[in-house]
GROMACS .gro file of C-alpha atoms in nm:
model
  351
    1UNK     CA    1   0.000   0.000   0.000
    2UNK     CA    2   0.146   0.354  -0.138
    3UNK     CA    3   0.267   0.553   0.229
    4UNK     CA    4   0.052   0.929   0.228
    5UNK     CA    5   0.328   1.142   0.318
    6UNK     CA    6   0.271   1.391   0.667
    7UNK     CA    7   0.233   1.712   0.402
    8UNK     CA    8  -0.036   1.553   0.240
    9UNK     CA    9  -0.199   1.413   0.532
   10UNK     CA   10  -0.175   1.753   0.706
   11UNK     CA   11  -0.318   1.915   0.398
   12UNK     CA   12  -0.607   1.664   0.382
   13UNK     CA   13  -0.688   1.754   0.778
   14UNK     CA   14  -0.682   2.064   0.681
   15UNK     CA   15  -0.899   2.032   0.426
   16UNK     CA   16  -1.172   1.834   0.611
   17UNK     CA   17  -1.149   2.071   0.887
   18UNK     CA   18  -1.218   2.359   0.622
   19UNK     CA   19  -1.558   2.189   0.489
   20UNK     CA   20  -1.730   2.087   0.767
   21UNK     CA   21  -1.697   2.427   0.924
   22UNK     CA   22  -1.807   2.559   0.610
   23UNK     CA   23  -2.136   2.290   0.593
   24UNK     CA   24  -2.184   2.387   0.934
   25UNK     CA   25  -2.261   2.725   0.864
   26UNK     CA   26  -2.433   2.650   0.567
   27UNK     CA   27  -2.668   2.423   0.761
   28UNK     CA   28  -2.694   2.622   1.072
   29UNK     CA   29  -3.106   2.664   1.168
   30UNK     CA   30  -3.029   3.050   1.237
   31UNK     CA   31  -2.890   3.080   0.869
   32UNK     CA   32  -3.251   3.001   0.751
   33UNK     CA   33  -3.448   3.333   0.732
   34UNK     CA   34  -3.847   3.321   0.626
   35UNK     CA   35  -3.995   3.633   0.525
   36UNK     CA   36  -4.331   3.635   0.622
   37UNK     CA   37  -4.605   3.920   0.518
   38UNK     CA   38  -4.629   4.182   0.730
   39UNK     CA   39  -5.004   4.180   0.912
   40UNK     CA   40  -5.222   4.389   1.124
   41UNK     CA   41  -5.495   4.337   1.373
   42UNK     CA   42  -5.874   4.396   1.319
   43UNK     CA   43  -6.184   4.254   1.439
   44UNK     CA   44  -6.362   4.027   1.168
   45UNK     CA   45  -6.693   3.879   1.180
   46UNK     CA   46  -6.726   3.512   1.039
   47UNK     CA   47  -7.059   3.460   1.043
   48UNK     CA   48  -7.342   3.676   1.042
   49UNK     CA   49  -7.499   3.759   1.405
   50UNK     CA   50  -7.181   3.650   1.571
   51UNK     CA   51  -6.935   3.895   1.705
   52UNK     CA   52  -6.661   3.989   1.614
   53UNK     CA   53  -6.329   3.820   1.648
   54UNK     CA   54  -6.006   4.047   1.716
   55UNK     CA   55  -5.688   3.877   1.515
   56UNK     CA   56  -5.427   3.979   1.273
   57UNK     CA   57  -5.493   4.035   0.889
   58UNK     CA   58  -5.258   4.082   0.594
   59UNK     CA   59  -5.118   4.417   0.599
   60UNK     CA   60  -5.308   4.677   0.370
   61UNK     CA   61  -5.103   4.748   0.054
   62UNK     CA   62  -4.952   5.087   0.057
   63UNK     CA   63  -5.180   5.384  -0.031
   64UNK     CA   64  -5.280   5.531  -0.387
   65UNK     CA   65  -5.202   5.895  -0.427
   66UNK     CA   66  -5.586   5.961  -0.377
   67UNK     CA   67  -5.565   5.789  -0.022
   68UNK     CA   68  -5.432   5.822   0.273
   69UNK     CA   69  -5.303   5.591   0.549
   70UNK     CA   70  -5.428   5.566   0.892
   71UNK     CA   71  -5.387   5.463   1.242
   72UNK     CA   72  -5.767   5.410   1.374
   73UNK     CA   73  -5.773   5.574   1.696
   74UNK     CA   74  -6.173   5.518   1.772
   75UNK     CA   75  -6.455   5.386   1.640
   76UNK     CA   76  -6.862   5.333   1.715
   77UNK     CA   77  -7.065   5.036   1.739
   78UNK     CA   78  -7.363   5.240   1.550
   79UNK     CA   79  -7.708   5.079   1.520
   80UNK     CA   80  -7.633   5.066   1.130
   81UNK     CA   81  -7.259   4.905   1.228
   82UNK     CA   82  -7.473   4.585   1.463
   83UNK     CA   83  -7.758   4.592   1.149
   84UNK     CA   84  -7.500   4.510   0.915
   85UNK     CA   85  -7.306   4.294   1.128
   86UNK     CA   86  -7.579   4.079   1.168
   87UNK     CA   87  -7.638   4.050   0.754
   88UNK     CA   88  -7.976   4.197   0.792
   89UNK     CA   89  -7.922   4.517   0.623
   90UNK     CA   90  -7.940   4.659   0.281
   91UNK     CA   91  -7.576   4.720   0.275
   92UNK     CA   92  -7.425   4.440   0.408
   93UNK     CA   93  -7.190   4.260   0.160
   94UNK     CA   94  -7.015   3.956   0.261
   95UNK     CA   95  -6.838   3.750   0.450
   96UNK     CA   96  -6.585   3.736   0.625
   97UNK     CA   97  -6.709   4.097   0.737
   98UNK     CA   98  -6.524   4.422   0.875
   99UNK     CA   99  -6.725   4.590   1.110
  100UNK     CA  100  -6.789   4.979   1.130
  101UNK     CA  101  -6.855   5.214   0.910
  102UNK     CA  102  -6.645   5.539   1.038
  103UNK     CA  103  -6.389   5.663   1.281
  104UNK     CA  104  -6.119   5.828   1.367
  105UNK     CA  105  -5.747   5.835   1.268
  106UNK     CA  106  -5.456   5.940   1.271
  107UNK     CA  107  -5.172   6.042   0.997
  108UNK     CA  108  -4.882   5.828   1.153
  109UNK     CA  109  -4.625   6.075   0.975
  110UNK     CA  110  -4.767   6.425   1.021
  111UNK     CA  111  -4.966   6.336   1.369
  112UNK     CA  112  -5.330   6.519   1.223
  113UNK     CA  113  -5.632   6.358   1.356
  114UNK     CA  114  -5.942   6.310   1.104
  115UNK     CA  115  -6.264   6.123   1.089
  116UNK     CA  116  -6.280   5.959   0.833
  117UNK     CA  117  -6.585   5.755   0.627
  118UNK     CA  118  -6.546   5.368   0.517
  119UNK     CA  119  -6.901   5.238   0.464
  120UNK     CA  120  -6.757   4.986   0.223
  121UNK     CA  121  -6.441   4.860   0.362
  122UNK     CA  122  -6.516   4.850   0.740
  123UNK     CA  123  -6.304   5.064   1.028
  124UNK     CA  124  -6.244   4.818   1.292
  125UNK     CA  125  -5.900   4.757   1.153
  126UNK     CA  126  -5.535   4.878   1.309
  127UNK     CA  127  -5.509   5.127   0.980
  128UNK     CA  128  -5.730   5.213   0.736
  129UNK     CA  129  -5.671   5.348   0.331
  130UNK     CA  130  -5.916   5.640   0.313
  131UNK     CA  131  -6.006   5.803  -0.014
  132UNK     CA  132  -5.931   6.162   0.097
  133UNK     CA  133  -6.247   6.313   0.030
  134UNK     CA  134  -6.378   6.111   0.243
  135UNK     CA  135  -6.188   6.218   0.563
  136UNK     CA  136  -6.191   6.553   0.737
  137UNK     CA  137  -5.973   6.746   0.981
  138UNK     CA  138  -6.063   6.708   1.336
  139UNK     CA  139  -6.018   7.022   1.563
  140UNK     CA  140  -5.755   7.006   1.763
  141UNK     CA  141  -5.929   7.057   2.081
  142UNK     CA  142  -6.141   6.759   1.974
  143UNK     CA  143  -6.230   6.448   2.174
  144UNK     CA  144  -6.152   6.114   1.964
  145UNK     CA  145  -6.437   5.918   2.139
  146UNK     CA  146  -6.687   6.150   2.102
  147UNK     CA  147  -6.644   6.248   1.740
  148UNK     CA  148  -6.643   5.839   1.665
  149UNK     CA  149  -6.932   5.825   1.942
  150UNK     CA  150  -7.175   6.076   1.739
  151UNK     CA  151  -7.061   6.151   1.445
  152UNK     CA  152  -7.333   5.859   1.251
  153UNK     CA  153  -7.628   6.026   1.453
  154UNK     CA  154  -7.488   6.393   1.350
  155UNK     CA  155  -7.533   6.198   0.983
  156UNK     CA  156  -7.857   6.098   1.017
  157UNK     CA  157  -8.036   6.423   1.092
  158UNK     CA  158  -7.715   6.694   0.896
  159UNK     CA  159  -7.761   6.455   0.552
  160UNK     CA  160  -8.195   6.449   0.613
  161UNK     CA  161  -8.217   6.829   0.563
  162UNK     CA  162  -7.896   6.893   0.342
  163UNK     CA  163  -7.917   6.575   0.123
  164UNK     CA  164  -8.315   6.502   0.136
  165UNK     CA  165  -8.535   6.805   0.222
  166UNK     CA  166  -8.618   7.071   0.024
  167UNK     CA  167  -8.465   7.434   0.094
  168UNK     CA  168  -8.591   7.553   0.393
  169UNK     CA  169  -8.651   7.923   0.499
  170UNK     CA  170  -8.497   8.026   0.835
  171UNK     CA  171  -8.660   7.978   1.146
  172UNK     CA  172  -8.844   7.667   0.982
  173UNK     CA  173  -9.049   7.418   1.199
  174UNK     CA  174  -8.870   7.093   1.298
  175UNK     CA  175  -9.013   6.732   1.443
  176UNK     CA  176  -8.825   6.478   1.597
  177UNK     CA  177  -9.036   6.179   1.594
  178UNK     CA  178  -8.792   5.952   1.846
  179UNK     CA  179  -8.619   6.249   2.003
  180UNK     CA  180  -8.481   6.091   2.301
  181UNK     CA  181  -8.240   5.837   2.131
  182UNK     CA  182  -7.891   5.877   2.034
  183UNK     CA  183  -7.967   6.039   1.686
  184UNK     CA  184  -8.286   6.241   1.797
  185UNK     CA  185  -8.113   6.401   2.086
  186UNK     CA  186  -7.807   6.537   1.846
  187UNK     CA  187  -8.062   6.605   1.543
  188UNK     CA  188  -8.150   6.898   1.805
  189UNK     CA  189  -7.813   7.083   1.778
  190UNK     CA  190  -7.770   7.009   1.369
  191UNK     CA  191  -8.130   7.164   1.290
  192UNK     CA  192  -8.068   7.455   1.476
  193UNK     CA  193  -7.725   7.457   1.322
  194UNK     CA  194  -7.971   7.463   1.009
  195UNK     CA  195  -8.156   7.728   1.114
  196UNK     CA  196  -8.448   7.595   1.245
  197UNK     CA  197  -8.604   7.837   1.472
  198UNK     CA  198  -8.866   7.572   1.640
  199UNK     CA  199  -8.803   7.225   1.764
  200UNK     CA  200  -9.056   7.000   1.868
  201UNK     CA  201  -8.945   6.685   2.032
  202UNK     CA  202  -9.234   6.331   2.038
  203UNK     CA  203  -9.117   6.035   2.231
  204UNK     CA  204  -9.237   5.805   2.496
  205UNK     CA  205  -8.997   5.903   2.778
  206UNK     CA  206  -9.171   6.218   2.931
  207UNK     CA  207  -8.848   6.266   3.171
  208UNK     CA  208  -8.594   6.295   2.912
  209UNK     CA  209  -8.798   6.516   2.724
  210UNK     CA  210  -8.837   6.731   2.969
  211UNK     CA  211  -8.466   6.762   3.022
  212UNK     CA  212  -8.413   6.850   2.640
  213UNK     CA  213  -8.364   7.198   2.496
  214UNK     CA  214  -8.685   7.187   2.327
  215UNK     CA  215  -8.968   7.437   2.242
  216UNK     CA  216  -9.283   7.152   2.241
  217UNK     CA  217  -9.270   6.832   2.378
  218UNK     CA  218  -9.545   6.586   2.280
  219UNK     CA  219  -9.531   6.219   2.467
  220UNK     CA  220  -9.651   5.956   2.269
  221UNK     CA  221  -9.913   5.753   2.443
  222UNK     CA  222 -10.186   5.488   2.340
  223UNK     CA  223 -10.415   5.820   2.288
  224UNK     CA  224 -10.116   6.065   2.182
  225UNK     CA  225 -10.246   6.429   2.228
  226UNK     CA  226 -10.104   6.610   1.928
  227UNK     CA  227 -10.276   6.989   2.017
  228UNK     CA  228  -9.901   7.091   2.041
  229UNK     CA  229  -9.837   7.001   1.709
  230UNK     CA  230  -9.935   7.283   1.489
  231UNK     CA  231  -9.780   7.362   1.135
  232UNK     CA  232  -9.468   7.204   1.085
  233UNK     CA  233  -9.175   7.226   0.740
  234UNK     CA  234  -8.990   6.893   0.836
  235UNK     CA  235  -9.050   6.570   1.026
  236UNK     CA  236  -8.738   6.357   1.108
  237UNK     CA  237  -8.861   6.023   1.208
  238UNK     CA  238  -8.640   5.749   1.392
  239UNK     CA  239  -8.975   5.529   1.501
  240UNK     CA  240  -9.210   5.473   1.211
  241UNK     CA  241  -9.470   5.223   1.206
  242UNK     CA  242  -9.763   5.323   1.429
  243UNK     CA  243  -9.617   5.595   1.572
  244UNK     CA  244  -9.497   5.721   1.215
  245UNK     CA  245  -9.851   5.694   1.124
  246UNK     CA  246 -10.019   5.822   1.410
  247UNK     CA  247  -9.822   6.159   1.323
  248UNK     CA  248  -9.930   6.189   0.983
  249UNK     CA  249 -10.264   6.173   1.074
  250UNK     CA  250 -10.207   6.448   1.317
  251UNK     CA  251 -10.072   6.687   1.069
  252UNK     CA  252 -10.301   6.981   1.023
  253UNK     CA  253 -10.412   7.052   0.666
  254UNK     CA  254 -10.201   7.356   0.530
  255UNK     CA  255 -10.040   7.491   0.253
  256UNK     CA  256  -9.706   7.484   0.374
  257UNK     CA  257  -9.527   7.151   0.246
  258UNK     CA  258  -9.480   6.917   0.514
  259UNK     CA  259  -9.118   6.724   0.432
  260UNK     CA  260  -9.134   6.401   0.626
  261UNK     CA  261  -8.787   6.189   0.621
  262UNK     CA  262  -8.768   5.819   0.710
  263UNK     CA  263  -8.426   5.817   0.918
  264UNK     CA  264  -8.489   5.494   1.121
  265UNK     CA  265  -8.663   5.251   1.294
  266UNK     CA  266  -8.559   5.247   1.662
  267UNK     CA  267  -8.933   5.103   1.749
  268UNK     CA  268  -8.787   4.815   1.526
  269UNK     CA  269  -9.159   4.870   1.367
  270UNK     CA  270  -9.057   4.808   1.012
  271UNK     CA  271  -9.388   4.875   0.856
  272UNK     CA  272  -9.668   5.160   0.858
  273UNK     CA  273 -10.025   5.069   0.782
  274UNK     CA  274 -10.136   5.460   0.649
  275UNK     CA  275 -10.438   5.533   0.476
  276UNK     CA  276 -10.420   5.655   0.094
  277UNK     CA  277 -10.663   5.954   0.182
  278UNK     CA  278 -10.384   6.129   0.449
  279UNK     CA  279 -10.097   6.141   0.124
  280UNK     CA  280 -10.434   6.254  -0.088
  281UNK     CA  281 -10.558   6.511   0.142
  282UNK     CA  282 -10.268   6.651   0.289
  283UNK     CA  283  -9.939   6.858   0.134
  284UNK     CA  284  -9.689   6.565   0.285
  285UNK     CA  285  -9.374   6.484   0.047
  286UNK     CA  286  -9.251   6.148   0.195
  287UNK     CA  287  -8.834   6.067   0.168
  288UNK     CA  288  -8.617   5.828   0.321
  289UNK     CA  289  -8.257   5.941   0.435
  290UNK     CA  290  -7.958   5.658   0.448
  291UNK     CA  291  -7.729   5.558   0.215
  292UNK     CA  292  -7.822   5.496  -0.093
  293UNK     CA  293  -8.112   5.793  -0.037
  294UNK     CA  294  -7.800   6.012  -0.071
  295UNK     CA  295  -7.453   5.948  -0.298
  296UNK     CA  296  -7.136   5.922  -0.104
  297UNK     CA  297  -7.016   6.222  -0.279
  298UNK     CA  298  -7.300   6.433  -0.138
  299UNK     CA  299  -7.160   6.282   0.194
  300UNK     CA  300  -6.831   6.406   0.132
  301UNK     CA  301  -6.934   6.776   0.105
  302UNK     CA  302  -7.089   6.784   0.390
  303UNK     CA  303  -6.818   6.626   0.621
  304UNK     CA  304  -6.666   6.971   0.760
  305UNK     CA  305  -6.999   7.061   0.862
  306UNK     CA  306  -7.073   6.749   1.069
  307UNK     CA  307  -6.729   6.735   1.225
  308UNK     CA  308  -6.812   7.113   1.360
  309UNK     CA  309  -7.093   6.988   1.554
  310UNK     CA  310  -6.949   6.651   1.659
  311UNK     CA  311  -6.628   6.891   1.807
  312UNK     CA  312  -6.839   7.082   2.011
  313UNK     CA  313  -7.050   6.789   2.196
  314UNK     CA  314  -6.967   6.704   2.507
  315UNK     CA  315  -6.906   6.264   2.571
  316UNK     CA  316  -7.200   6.136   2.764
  317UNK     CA  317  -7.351   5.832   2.721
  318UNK     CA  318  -7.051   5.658   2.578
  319UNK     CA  319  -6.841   5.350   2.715
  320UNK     CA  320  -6.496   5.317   2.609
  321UNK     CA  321  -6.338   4.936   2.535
  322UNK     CA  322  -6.007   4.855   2.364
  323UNK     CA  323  -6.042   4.726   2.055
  324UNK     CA  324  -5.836   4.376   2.161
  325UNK     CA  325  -6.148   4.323   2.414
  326UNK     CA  326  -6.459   4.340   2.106
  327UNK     CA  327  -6.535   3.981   2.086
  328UNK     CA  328  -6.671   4.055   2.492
  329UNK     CA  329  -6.749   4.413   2.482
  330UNK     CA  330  -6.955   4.352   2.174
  331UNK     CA  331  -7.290   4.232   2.338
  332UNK     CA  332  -7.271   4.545   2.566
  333UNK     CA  333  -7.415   4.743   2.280
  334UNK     CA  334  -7.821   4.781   2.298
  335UNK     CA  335  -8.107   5.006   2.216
  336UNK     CA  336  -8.143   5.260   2.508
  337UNK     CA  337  -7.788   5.220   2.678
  338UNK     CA  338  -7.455   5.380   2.637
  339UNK     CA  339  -7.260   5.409   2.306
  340UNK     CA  340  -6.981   5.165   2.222
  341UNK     CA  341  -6.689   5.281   2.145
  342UNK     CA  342  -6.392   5.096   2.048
  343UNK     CA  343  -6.023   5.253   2.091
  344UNK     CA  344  -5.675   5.190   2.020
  345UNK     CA  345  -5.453   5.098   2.373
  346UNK     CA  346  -5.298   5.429   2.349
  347UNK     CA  347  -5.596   5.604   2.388
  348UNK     CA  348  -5.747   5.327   2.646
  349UNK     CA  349  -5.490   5.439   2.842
  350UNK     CA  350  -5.612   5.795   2.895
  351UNK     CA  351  -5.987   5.739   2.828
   0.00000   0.00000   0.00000
């Protein structure tokens, strides 16, 4: 057998020594590096009626020059946000489902607040890509909560008599059929924002009437006295059904044009038996006001407005939860008690 000689050998040690270090490296777990999508948290419901479930989504892609990027600081659980969530309402799409339909942001480079509209994509989300005319400064000395809190009912009322009534002189005559809920009690600061000069407020609670800043209060009642009544421009109705119907009939015959707008059904009275000879008999032009009633562009316009009134509202009635907790806070949410409003943890902290 041919002898290796001790240079040789050496080199071959060498040599050995050389490639397993090498394949060591190579195969070393902490040389293996998967690059995985970046993701974000939202709350996502997965079947209708159910709540929502807080976990992490793909990351949104990066912003078209007509968007703009933000960090959701608060948003509402709206009567229209638990209607859709539960598939039962004219706009809800699909599964699985982001919740919301507004809030507010913030610009993570520049620090400015906004509200901001996303009816179609959902706001329960860690950031949101907002078409920029559908966002709107918030006022500095604004409260996050309370512009996510109220900002939906301002809608309902500010988009009734911009978007759906006709022109309306000042001083104009006002009802708010449902005046004691969330959206009737703020429809009293946008129609005199309007111009309206009197306000006449119909619900069943006689207490929380009476603590309103109203000029007639009418409580509704199996045998509703409507003497108060008198000439009205514009009805804004968040009951319908009986109620709706019973105030129709009350209407006195005049020449003025009565404009009564549809706005909800907090009564969850979805239909109004009302005699053909009241619409024959009587100058009544009936509208509904909601989405759909009104474009999204028409929306847009009137954002500044709405975010003036929603700055100047103080936060009552509203319970704040962290977004992480909205599979458990979710149920808190009812007809008659406090608004929901879901935050970020920053601004949990100092709620």
């Amino acid at each position: 057998m041919p002898k290796v000689s001790t240079t040789m050998n050496t080199r071959l040690s060498h040599f050995l020594f050389l490639f397993i270090s090498h394949s060591r490296n190579i195969f070393a777990p902490h040389h293996y590096h998967i690059v995985q999508a970046p993701k974000m948290h939202a709350a996502i419901v997965n079947a209708w009626g159910s709540p929502p479930t807080y976990t992490t989504v793909p990351d949104l892609p990066a912003p078209s020059q007509s968007q703009i990027r933000l960090r959701v600081l608060a948003a509402g659980i709206h009567r229209l946000v638990l209607s859709r969530a539960s598939g039962k309402h004219y706009t809800s799409t699909t599964l699985p489902h982001n919740p919301g339909v507004d809030g507010v942001g913030e610009d993570p480079t520049t620090g400015q607040r906004y509200y901001f509209a996303s009816l179609q994509f959902g706001s329960f989300s860690e950031f949101v890509n907002i078409e920029r005319h559908f966002v709107a400064k918030l006022p500095d000395n604004a409260d996050p909560v309370t512009a996510a809190a109220f900002m939906n009912p301002i809608m309902s009322s500010w988009m009734a008599i911009s978007a759906r009534a006709a022109p309306q002189k000042p001083g104009f005559t006002v009802a708010i059929l449902g005046a004691t809920s969330a959206s009737g009690r703020v429809a009293v600061d946008v129609v005199r924002s309007k111009g309206a000069g009197r306000v006449i407020g119909i619900a069943r609670n006689e207490a929380a009437l009476a603590e309103m800043p109203l000029d007639e209060r009418i409580v509704l009642k199996p045998e509703t006295d409507w003497s108060k009544l008198g000439e009205v421009d514009v009805v804004l109705d968040y009951l319908y059904g009986d109620a709706a119907a019973g105030m129709l009939k009350a209407l006195p015959k005049s020449e003025r044009e009565v404009q009564y707008i549809h706005i909800g059904s907090v009564s969850r009275d979805e239909t109004m038996m009302l005699p053909g000879a009241i619409l024959r008999g009587k100058r009544v032009a009936l509208r509904g006001a909601g989405p759909g009633s009104w474009t999204m562009e028409e929306y847009a316009k009137e954002l500044g407005g709405m975010v003036e009134i929603a700055a100047k509202l103080e936060r009552k009635g509203v319970t704040v939860e962290a977004f992480k907790d909205v599979e458990s806070a979710w149920g808190k949410a009812r007809v008659g008690g406090d608004r929901i409003v879901f935050v970020s943890d920053d601004i949990a902290k100092s709620a």
